[in-house]
Amino acid sequence: MKTAICPGSFDPVTLGHMDIIRRSAKLFDRVIVVVMRNYHKSTSAFTPEERMELLRRCTADIPNVEVDTYMGLLAEYAREKKADAIVKGLRAVSDFEDEFQQALTNRELNPDVETIFMTTSGENMFLSSSVVRQVCEFGGDIKSFVPAEVYQDITARLLHKEG
């Protein structure tokens, strides 16, 4: 059985994330969507547990997908889960440099796991969790950016965010 890990902060989950998750689920027997901490961000809109719950609702119709969280090294998590691959979505060339560095680091720490880069669909190339948060916090419509299953949760949190 081939296992892939789709890591991310998912703060919040977007249609771009779901595109990569669904496509990964077609390629692998088991896909673990793992909520990781982004050390470049000091605050989060949702707790890791809330992000896991949102992801579970969005992936409920994909039988070979499970959701987890981990706060350590991705290479170590991949070892623990006996993963064959780490799947990373790329929106633009600008994403590649950081992702390539992470892939090389993960390869050094765990030579048994491969990193696979998957380009996002064209309609999602501009989409990021940061964009979703910013548009929503200023009252913009994010309905076409996030899964319908969690739209209400995301807007309720971000529109009423204390700042």
Coordinates of N, CA, C and O in Angstrom, one line a residue:
M1 N 0.8 -1.2 0.0 CA 0.0 0.0 0.0 C 0.9 1.2 0.0 O 1.8 1.4 0.8
K2 N 0.7 2.1 -1.0 CA 1.4 3.4 -1.1 C 0.8 4.5 -0.3 O -0.4 4.7 -0.5
T3 N 1.5 5.1 0.6 CA 1.0 6.2 1.4 C 1.7 7.5 1.1 O 2.9 7.6 1.0
A4 N 0.9 8.5 1.0 CA 1.4 9.9 0.8 C 0.9 10.8 1.9 O -0.2 10.6 2.5
I5 N 1.7 11.8 2.2 CA 1.4 12.8 3.1 C 1.2 14.1 2.4 O 2.1 14.5 1.6
C6 N 0.1 14.8 2.7 CA -0.1 16.2 2.2 C -0.1 17.1 3.4 O -1.1 17.2 4.1
P7 N 1.1 17.7 3.6 CA 1.2 18.6 4.7 C 0.8 20.0 4.4 O 0.9 20.5 3.3
G8 N 0.5 20.8 5.5 CA 0.2 22.2 5.3 C -0.3 22.8 6.6 O -0.6 22.1 7.5
S9 N -0.4 24.1 6.6 CA -1.0 24.7 7.8 C -2.5 24.8 7.7 O -3.2 24.8 8.7
F10 N -3.0 24.9 6.4 CA -4.5 24.8 6.2 C -5.2 25.8 7.1 O -6.2 25.4 7.7
D11 N -4.8 27.0 7.1 CA -5.4 28.0 8.0 C -6.0 29.2 7.3 O -5.4 30.3 7.3
P12 N -7.1 29.0 6.6 CA -8.0 27.8 6.5 C -7.8 27.0 5.3 O -7.0 27.4 4.4
V13 N -8.5 25.9 5.2 CA -8.4 25.1 4.0 C -9.1 25.8 2.8 O -10.0 26.5 3.0
T14 N -8.5 25.7 1.6 CA -9.0 26.4 0.4 C -9.3 25.3 -0.6 O -9.0 24.1 -0.5
L15 N -9.9 25.8 -1.7 CA -10.2 24.9 -2.8 C -8.9 24.5 -3.5 O -8.8 23.4 -4.1
G16 N -7.8 25.3 -3.4 CA -6.5 24.8 -3.9 C -6.0 23.7 -3.1 O -5.5 22.7 -3.7
H17 N -6.1 23.7 -1.8 CA -5.7 22.5 -1.0 C -6.5 21.3 -1.4 O -6.0 20.2 -1.6
M18 N -7.8 21.5 -1.5 CA -8.7 20.3 -1.9 C -8.4 19.8 -3.2 O -8.4 18.5 -3.4
D19 N -8.0 20.6 -4.2 CA -7.6 20.1 -5.5 C -6.4 19.2 -5.4 O -6.4 18.0 -5.9
I20 N -5.4 19.6 -4.6 CA -4.2 18.7 -4.4 C -4.5 17.4 -3.6 O -4.1 16.3 -4.0
I21 N -5.4 17.5 -2.6 CA -5.8 16.4 -1.8 C -6.5 15.4 -2.7 O -6.2 14.2 -2.7
R22 N -7.5 15.8 -3.4 CA -8.3 14.9 -4.3 C -7.4 14.3 -5.4 O -7.6 13.1 -5.6
R23 N -6.6 15.0 -6.0 CA -5.7 14.4 -7.0 C -4.7 13.4 -6.4 O -4.4 12.4 -7.0
S24 N -4.2 13.7 -5.2 CA -3.3 12.8 -4.5 C -4.0 11.5 -4.2 O -3.5 10.4 -4.3
A25 N -5.3 11.6 -3.8 CA -6.1 10.4 -3.4 C -6.3 9.5 -4.6 O -6.5 8.3 -4.4
K26 N -6.2 10.0 -5.8 CA -6.4 9.2 -7.0 C -5.1 8.4 -7.3 O -5.1 7.4 -7.9
L27 N -3.9 9.0 -6.8 CA -2.6 8.4 -7.1 C -2.1 7.4 -6.0 O -1.3 6.6 -6.3
F28 N -2.6 7.6 -4.8 CA -2.1 6.8 -3.7 C -3.2 6.0 -3.0 O -4.3 6.4 -3.0
D29 N -2.8 4.9 -2.4 CA -3.8 4.1 -1.7 C -4.3 4.8 -0.4 O -5.4 4.6 0.0
R30 N -3.4 5.5 0.2 CA -3.7 6.2 1.5 C -3.1 7.5 1.5 O -1.9 7.7 1.1
V31 N -3.8 8.6 1.8 CA -3.4 9.9 1.9 C -3.6 10.5 3.3 O -4.8 10.4 3.8
I32 N -2.6 10.9 3.9 CA -2.7 11.6 5.3 C -2.5 13.1 5.1 O -1.5 13.5 4.7
V33 N -3.6 13.8 5.3 CA -3.5 15.2 5.3 C -3.1 15.7 6.7 O -3.8 15.4 7.7
V34 N -1.9 16.3 6.8 CA -1.4 16.6 8.2 C -1.3 18.1 8.4 O -0.7 18.8 7.6
V35 N -2.0 18.5 9.4 CA -1.9 19.9 9.8 C -0.6 20.1 10.5 O -0.3 19.5 11.6
M36 N 0.2 21.0 10.0 CA 1.5 21.3 10.5 C 1.5 22.8 11.0 O 0.7 23.6 10.6
R37 N 2.5 23.1 11.9 CA 2.6 24.5 12.3 C 3.5 25.2 11.3 O 4.6 24.7 10.9
N38 N 3.1 26.4 10.9 CA 4.0 27.2 10.0 C 4.8 28.1 10.9 O 4.2 29.1 11.5
Y39 N 6.1 27.9 11.0 CA 6.9 28.7 11.9 C 7.2 30.1 11.4 O 7.7 30.9 12.1
H40 N 6.7 30.4 10.2 CA 6.9 31.8 9.7 C 5.7 32.6 10.1 O 5.7 33.8 10.0
K41 N 4.6 32.0 10.7 CA 3.5 32.8 11.1 C 3.4 32.7 12.6 O 3.5 31.7 13.2
S42 N 3.1 33.9 13.2 CA 3.1 33.9 14.7 C 1.7 33.7 15.2 O 1.5 33.3 16.3
T43 N 0.7 34.0 14.4 CA -0.7 33.7 14.8 C -1.5 32.9 13.8 O -1.1 32.9 12.6
S44 N -2.5 32.3 14.3 CA -3.4 31.5 13.4 C -4.8 31.9 13.6 O -5.2 32.3 14.7
A45 N -5.6 31.7 12.5 CA -7.0 32.0 12.6 C -7.8 30.9 13.3 O -8.7 31.1 14.0
F46 N -7.3 29.7 13.1 CA -7.9 28.5 13.6 C -6.9 27.6 14.4 O -5.7 27.6 14.0
T47 N -7.3 27.0 15.4 CA -6.4 26.0 16.2 C -6.1 24.8 15.3 O -6.9 24.5 14.4
P48 N -5.1 24.1 15.6 CA -4.8 22.8 14.8 C -6.0 21.9 14.9 O -6.4 21.3 13.9
E49 N -6.7 21.8 16.0 CA -7.9 20.9 16.2 C -9.0 21.4 15.3 O -9.7 20.6 14.7
E50 N -9.2 22.7 15.2 CA -10.3 23.2 14.4 C -10.0 23.0 12.9 O -10.9 22.6 12.1
R51 N -8.7 23.2 12.5 CA -8.3 22.9 11.1 C -8.5 21.5 10.8 O -8.9 21.1 9.7
M52 N -8.2 20.6 11.7 CA -8.4 19.1 11.5 C -9.9 18.9 11.2 O -10.3 18.1 10.3
E53 N -10.8 19.5 12.1 CA -12.2 19.2 11.9 C -12.7 19.8 10.6 O -13.5 19.1 9.9
L54 N -12.3 21.0 10.2 CA -12.7 21.5 8.9 C -12.2 20.6 7.7 O -13.0 20.3 6.8
L55 N -11.0 20.1 7.8 CA -10.5 19.2 6.8 C -11.2 17.8 6.8 O -11.5 17.3 5.7
R56 N -11.6 17.3 7.9 CA -12.4 16.1 8.0 C -13.7 16.2 7.3 O -14.1 15.4 6.6
R57 N -14.3 17.4 7.5 CA -15.6 17.6 6.8 C -15.4 17.7 5.3 O -16.3 17.3 4.5
C58 N -14.4 18.4 4.9 CA -14.1 18.6 3.5 C -13.7 17.3 2.7 O -13.9 17.2 1.5
T59 N -13.1 16.3 3.5 CA -12.6 15.1 2.9 C -13.5 13.9 3.2 O -13.1 12.8 2.9
A60 N -14.6 14.1 3.8 CA -15.5 13.0 4.3 C -15.9 12.1 3.1 O -16.1 10.9 3.3
D61 N -15.9 12.6 1.9 CA -16.4 11.8 0.8 C -15.2 11.1 0.0 O -15.4 10.5 -1.0
I62 N -14.0 11.2 0.6 CA -12.8 10.6 0.0 C -12.3 9.5 0.9 O -11.6 9.8 1.9
P63 N -12.7 8.2 0.7 CA -12.5 7.2 1.6 C -11.0 6.9 2.0 O -10.7 6.4 3.1
N64 N -10.1 7.2 1.1 CA -8.7 6.8 1.4 C -7.9 8.0 2.0 O -6.7 8.0 2.1
V65 N -8.6 9.0 2.5 CA -8.0 10.2 3.1 C -8.2 10.2 4.6 O -9.4 10.0 5.0
E66 N -7.2 10.5 5.4 CA -7.3 10.7 6.8 C -6.6 12.0 7.2 O -5.8 12.5 6.5
V67 N -7.0 12.5 8.3 CA -6.5 13.8 8.8 C -5.8 13.7 10.1 O -6.3 13.0 11.0
D68 N -4.7 14.3 10.2 CA -3.9 14.2 11.5 C -3.2 15.6 11.7 O -3.3 16.5 10.9
T69 N -2.6 15.7 12.8 CA -1.8 16.9 13.1 C -0.4 16.5 13.7 O -0.3 15.4 14.3
Y70 N 0.6 17.3 13.5 CA 1.9 17.0 13.9 C 2.7 18.3 14.1 O 2.6 19.1 13.2
M71 N 3.5 18.4 15.2 CA 4.2 19.6 15.4 C 5.7 19.5 15.3 O 6.4 20.4 15.8
G72 N 6.2 18.3 14.8 CA 7.6 18.1 14.7 C 8.1 18.2 13.3 O 7.5 18.9 12.5
L73 N 9.2 17.5 13.0 CA 9.8 17.5 11.7 C 8.9 16.6 10.8 O 8.6 15.4 11.1
L74 N 8.6 17.1 9.6 CA 7.9 16.3 8.6 C 8.6 15.0 8.2 O 7.9 14.0 8.1
A75 N 9.9 15.1 8.1 CA 10.6 13.9 7.7 C 10.4 12.8 8.8 O 10.3 11.6 8.4
E76 N 10.4 13.1 10.0 CA 10.2 12.2 11.1 C 8.8 11.6 11.1 O 8.5 10.4 11.3
Y77 N 7.8 12.5 10.9 CA 6.4 12.1 10.7 C 6.3 11.1 9.6 O 5.6 10.0 9.8
A78 N 6.9 11.4 8.5 CA 6.8 10.4 7.3 C 7.4 9.1 7.7 O 6.9 8.0 7.3
R79 N 8.5 9.1 8.5 CA 9.1 7.8 8.9 C 8.1 7.1 9.8 O 7.9 5.9 9.7
E80 N 7.5 7.8 10.8 CA 6.6 7.1 11.7 C 5.4 6.5 11.0 O 4.9 5.4 11.3
K81 N 4.9 7.2 9.9 CA 3.7 6.7 9.2 C 4.1 5.8 8.0 O 3.2 5.3 7.3
K82 N 5.4 5.5 7.9 CA 5.9 4.7 6.8 C 5.4 5.2 5.4 O 5.0 4.4 4.5
A83 N 5.5 6.5 5.3 CA 5.0 7.1 4.0 C 6.0 6.9 2.9 O 7.2 6.9 3.1
D84 N 5.5 6.8 1.7 CA 6.3 6.7 0.5 C 6.6 8.1 -0.1 O 7.6 8.2 -0.8
A85 N 5.7 9.0 0.1 CA 5.8 10.3 -0.6 C 5.2 11.4 0.3 O 4.3 11.2 1.1
I86 N 5.8 12.6 0.0 CA 5.2 13.9 0.5 C 4.8 14.6 -0.7 O 5.5 14.8 -1.6
V87 N 3.5 15.0 -0.7 CA 3.0 15.7 -1.9 C 2.8 17.2 -1.5 O 2.2 17.5 -0.5
K88 N 3.4 18.0 -2.3 CA 3.4 19.5 -2.1 C 2.8 20.1 -3.3 O 3.2 19.8 -4.5
G89 N 1.8 21.0 -3.1 CA 1.2 21.8 -4.2 C 2.1 23.0 -4.5 O 2.6 23.7 -3.6
L90 N 2.2 23.3 -5.8 CA 2.9 24.5 -6.3 C 2.0 25.4 -7.0 O 1.3 24.9 -8.0
R91 N 1.9 26.6 -6.6 CA 1.0 27.6 -7.4 C 1.8 28.3 -8.5 O 1.3 28.5 -9.5
A92 N 3.0 28.7 -8.2 CA 3.8 29.4 -9.1 C 5.3 29.1 -8.9 O 5.6 28.4 -8.0
V93 N 6.1 29.6 -9.8 CA 7.5 29.4 -9.8 C 8.1 29.9 -8.4 O 9.0 29.3 -7.9
S94 N 7.5 30.9 -7.9 CA 8.0 31.5 -6.6 C 7.9 30.5 -5.5 O 8.6 30.6 -4.5
D95 N 6.9 29.6 -5.5 CA 6.8 28.6 -4.5 C 7.9 27.5 -4.5 O 8.2 26.9 -3.5
F96 N 8.5 27.3 -5.7 CA 9.4 26.2 -5.9 C 10.7 26.3 -5.1 O 11.1 25.3 -4.5
E97 N 11.2 27.5 -4.9 CA 12.5 27.6 -4.2 C 12.4 27.2 -2.8 O 13.2 26.3 -2.4
D98 N 11.4 27.6 -2.0 CA 11.3 27.2 -0.7 C 10.9 25.7 -0.6 O 11.5 25.0 0.2
E99 N 10.0 25.3 -1.5 CA 9.6 23.9 -1.4 C 10.8 22.9 -1.8 O 10.9 21.8 -1.3
F100 N 11.6 23.4 -2.8 CA 12.7 22.6 -3.2 C 13.7 22.4 -2.0 O 14.2 21.3 -1.7
Q101 N 14.0 23.5 -1.3 CA 14.9 23.5 -0.1 C 14.3 22.5 0.9 O 15.1 21.7 1.5
Q102 N 13.0 22.6 1.2 CA 12.4 21.7 2.2 C 12.5 20.2 1.7 O 12.8 19.3 2.5
A103 N 12.3 20.0 0.4 CA 12.4 18.6 -0.1 C 13.8 18.1 0.1 O 13.9 16.9 0.4
L104 N 14.8 18.9 -0.2 CA 16.2 18.4 0.0 C 16.5 18.1 1.4 O 17.1 17.1 1.8
T105 N 16.0 19.0 2.3 CA 16.2 18.7 3.7 C 15.5 17.5 4.2 O 16.1 16.6 4.9
N106 N 14.2 17.3 3.8 CA 13.5 16.1 4.1 C 14.2 14.8 3.6 O 14.2 13.8 4.3
R107 N 14.7 14.9 2.4 CA 15.4 13.8 1.8 C 16.7 13.4 2.6 O 17.0 12.3 2.8
E108 N 17.4 14.5 3.1 CA 18.6 14.2 3.9 C 18.2 13.6 5.2 O 18.9 12.7 5.7
L109 N 17.1 14.0 5.8 CA 16.6 13.5 7.1 C 16.0 12.2 7.0 O 16.0 11.4 8.0
N110 N 15.3 11.9 5.9 CA 14.6 10.6 5.7 C 14.7 10.2 4.2 O 13.9 10.5 3.4
P111 N 15.8 9.5 3.9 CA 16.0 9.1 2.5 C 15.0 8.1 1.9 O 14.9 7.9 0.7
D112 N 14.1 7.6 2.7 CA 13.1 6.7 2.3 C 11.8 7.3 1.8 O 10.9 6.6 1.2
V113 N 11.7 8.6 1.9 CA 10.5 9.3 1.4 C 10.9 10.2 0.2 O 11.9 10.9 0.2
E114 N 10.0 10.2 -0.8 CA 10.2 11.1 -1.9 C 9.2 12.3 -1.8 O 8.1 12.2 -1.3
T115 N 9.6 13.4 -2.3 CA 8.8 14.6 -2.4 C 8.3 14.7 -3.8 O 9.1 14.7 -4.8
I116 N 7.0 14.8 -4.0 CA 6.3 15.0 -5.3 C 5.7 16.4 -5.3 O 4.9 16.7 -4.5
F117 N 6.0 17.1 -6.4 CA 5.5 18.4 -6.6 C 4.3 18.3 -7.5 O 4.5 17.8 -8.6
M118 N 3.2 18.9 -7.2 CA 2.0 18.8 -8.0 C 1.5 20.3 -8.3 O 1.3 21.0 -7.3
T119 N 1.4 20.6 -9.5 CA 1.0 22.0 -9.8 C -0.5 22.1 -9.6 O -1.3 21.2 -10.0
T120 N -0.9 23.2 -9.1 CA -2.3 23.4 -8.8 C -3.0 23.7 -10.1 O -2.4 24.0 -11.2
S121 N -4.3 23.5 -10.1 CA -5.1 23.8 -11.3 C -5.1 25.3 -11.6 O -5.0 26.1 -10.6
G122 N -5.2 25.7 -12.8 CA -5.1 27.1 -13.2 C -6.0 28.1 -12.4 O -5.6 29.2 -12.0
E123 N -7.3 27.6 -12.1 CA -8.2 28.5 -11.4 C -7.8 28.7 -10.0 O -8.4 29.6 -9.3
N124 N -6.9 28.0 -9.4 CA -6.5 28.1 -8.1 C -5.1 28.7 -7.9 O -4.6 28.8 -6.8
M125 N -4.4 29.1 -9.0 CA -3.1 29.5 -8.9 C -2.8 30.7 -8.0 O -1.8 30.9 -7.4
F126 N -3.8 31.6 -7.8 CA -3.6 32.8 -7.0 C -4.0 32.5 -5.6 O -3.8 33.4 -4.7
L127 N -4.6 31.4 -5.3 CA -5.3 31.1 -4.0 C -4.3 30.7 -2.9 O -3.5 29.7 -3.1
S128 N -4.4 31.3 -1.8 CA -3.7 30.9 -0.6 C -4.5 31.1 0.6 O -5.5 31.9 0.6
S129 N -4.2 30.5 1.7 CA -4.9 30.8 3.0 C -4.8 32.2 3.4 O -5.8 32.8 3.9
S130 N -3.7 32.8 3.1 CA -3.5 34.3 3.4 C -4.4 35.1 2.6 O -5.0 36.1 3.2
V131 N -4.6 34.8 1.4 CA -5.5 35.6 0.5 C -6.9 35.4 1.0 O -7.7 36.4 1.1
V132 N -7.3 34.2 1.4 CA -8.6 34.0 1.9 C -8.9 34.8 3.2 O -9.9 35.5 3.3
R133 N -7.9 34.7 4.1 CA -8.1 35.5 5.3 C -8.2 37.0 5.1 O -9.1 37.6 5.6
Q134 N -7.4 37.5 4.2 CA -7.4 38.9 4.0 C -8.7 39.4 3.3 O -9.3 40.4 3.7
V135 N -9.1 38.7 2.3 CA -10.3 39.0 1.6 C -11.5 39.0 2.5 O -12.3 39.9 2.6
C136 N -11.6 37.9 3.3 CA -12.7 37.7 4.2 C -12.7 38.8 5.3 O -13.8 39.3 5.6
E137 N -11.6 39.1 5.9 CA -11.5 40.0 7.0 C -11.9 41.4 6.6 O -12.4 42.2 7.4
F138 N -11.8 41.7 5.3 CA -12.2 43.0 4.7 C -13.6 42.9 4.1 O -14.1 43.9 3.5
G139 N -14.3 41.8 4.4 CA -15.7 41.7 4.0 C -15.9 41.2 2.6 O -17.1 41.2 2.1
G140 N -14.9 40.8 1.9 CA -15.0 40.2 0.5 C -15.6 38.8 0.5 O -15.6 38.1 1.5
D141 N -16.2 38.5 -0.6 CA -16.9 37.2 -0.7 C -15.8 36.1 -1.0 O -15.1 36.2 -2.1
I142 N -15.7 35.1 -0.2 CA -14.7 34.0 -0.4 C -15.4 32.7 -0.8 O -14.8 31.7 -0.8
K143 N -16.7 32.8 -1.2 CA -17.4 31.6 -1.5 C -16.7 30.7 -2.6 O -16.8 29.5 -2.6
S144 N -16.1 31.4 -3.6 CA -15.4 30.7 -4.7 C -14.0 30.3 -4.3 O -13.2 29.7 -5.1
F145 N -13.5 30.5 -3.1 CA -12.2 30.2 -2.6 C -12.1 29.0 -1.7 O -11.0 28.5 -1.5
V146 N -13.2 28.7 -1.0 CA -13.2 27.7 0.0 C -14.3 26.6 -0.2 O -15.3 26.9 -0.8
P147 N -14.1 25.4 0.3 CA -15.1 24.4 0.2 C -16.4 24.8 0.8 O -16.4 25.4 1.9
A148 N -17.5 24.5 0.2 CA -18.8 24.9 0.7 C -19.1 24.3 2.1 O -19.8 25.0 2.9
E149 N -18.5 23.1 2.4 CA -18.8 22.5 3.7 C -18.3 23.3 4.9 O -18.8 23.1 6.0
V150 N -17.3 24.2 4.6 CA -16.7 25.0 5.7 C -16.8 26.5 5.5 O -16.3 27.3 6.3
Y151 N -17.5 26.9 4.5 CA -17.6 28.4 4.2 C -18.2 29.1 5.4 O -17.6 30.2 5.8
Q152 N -19.3 28.7 6.0 CA -19.9 29.4 7.1 C -18.9 29.5 8.3 O -18.8 30.5 8.9
D153 N -18.2 28.4 8.6 CA -17.3 28.4 9.7 C -16.2 29.4 9.5 O -15.8 30.1 10.4
I154 N -15.6 29.4 8.3 CA -14.5 30.3 8.0 C -15.0 31.8 8.1 O -14.3 32.6 8.7
T155 N -16.1 32.1 7.4 CA -16.5 33.5 7.4 C -16.9 33.9 8.8 O -16.6 35.1 9.2
A156 N -17.6 33.1 9.6 CA -18.0 33.4 10.9 C -16.7 33.8 11.8 O -16.7 34.8 12.5
R157 N -15.7 33.0 11.6 CA -14.5 33.3 12.4 C -13.8 34.5 11.9 O -13.4 35.4 12.7
L158 N -13.6 34.6 10.6 CA -12.7 35.7 10.1 C -13.5 37.1 10.1 O -12.8 38.1 10.3
L159 N -14.8 37.1 9.9 CA -15.5 38.4 9.9 C -15.6 38.9 11.3 O -15.8 40.1 11.5
H160 N -15.5 38.1 12.3 CA -15.7 38.6 13.7 C -14.4 38.5 14.5 O -14.4 38.5 15.7
K161 N -13.3 38.5 13.8 CA -12.0 38.4 14.4 C -11.7 39.7 15.1 O -11.8 40.8 14.5
E162 N -11.2 39.6 16.3 CA -10.8 40.8 17.0 C -9.4 41.2 16.5 O -8.5 40.3 16.3
G163 N -9.2 42.4 16.3 CA -7.9 42.8 15.8 C -7.5 44.0 16.2 O -6.8 44.7 16.5

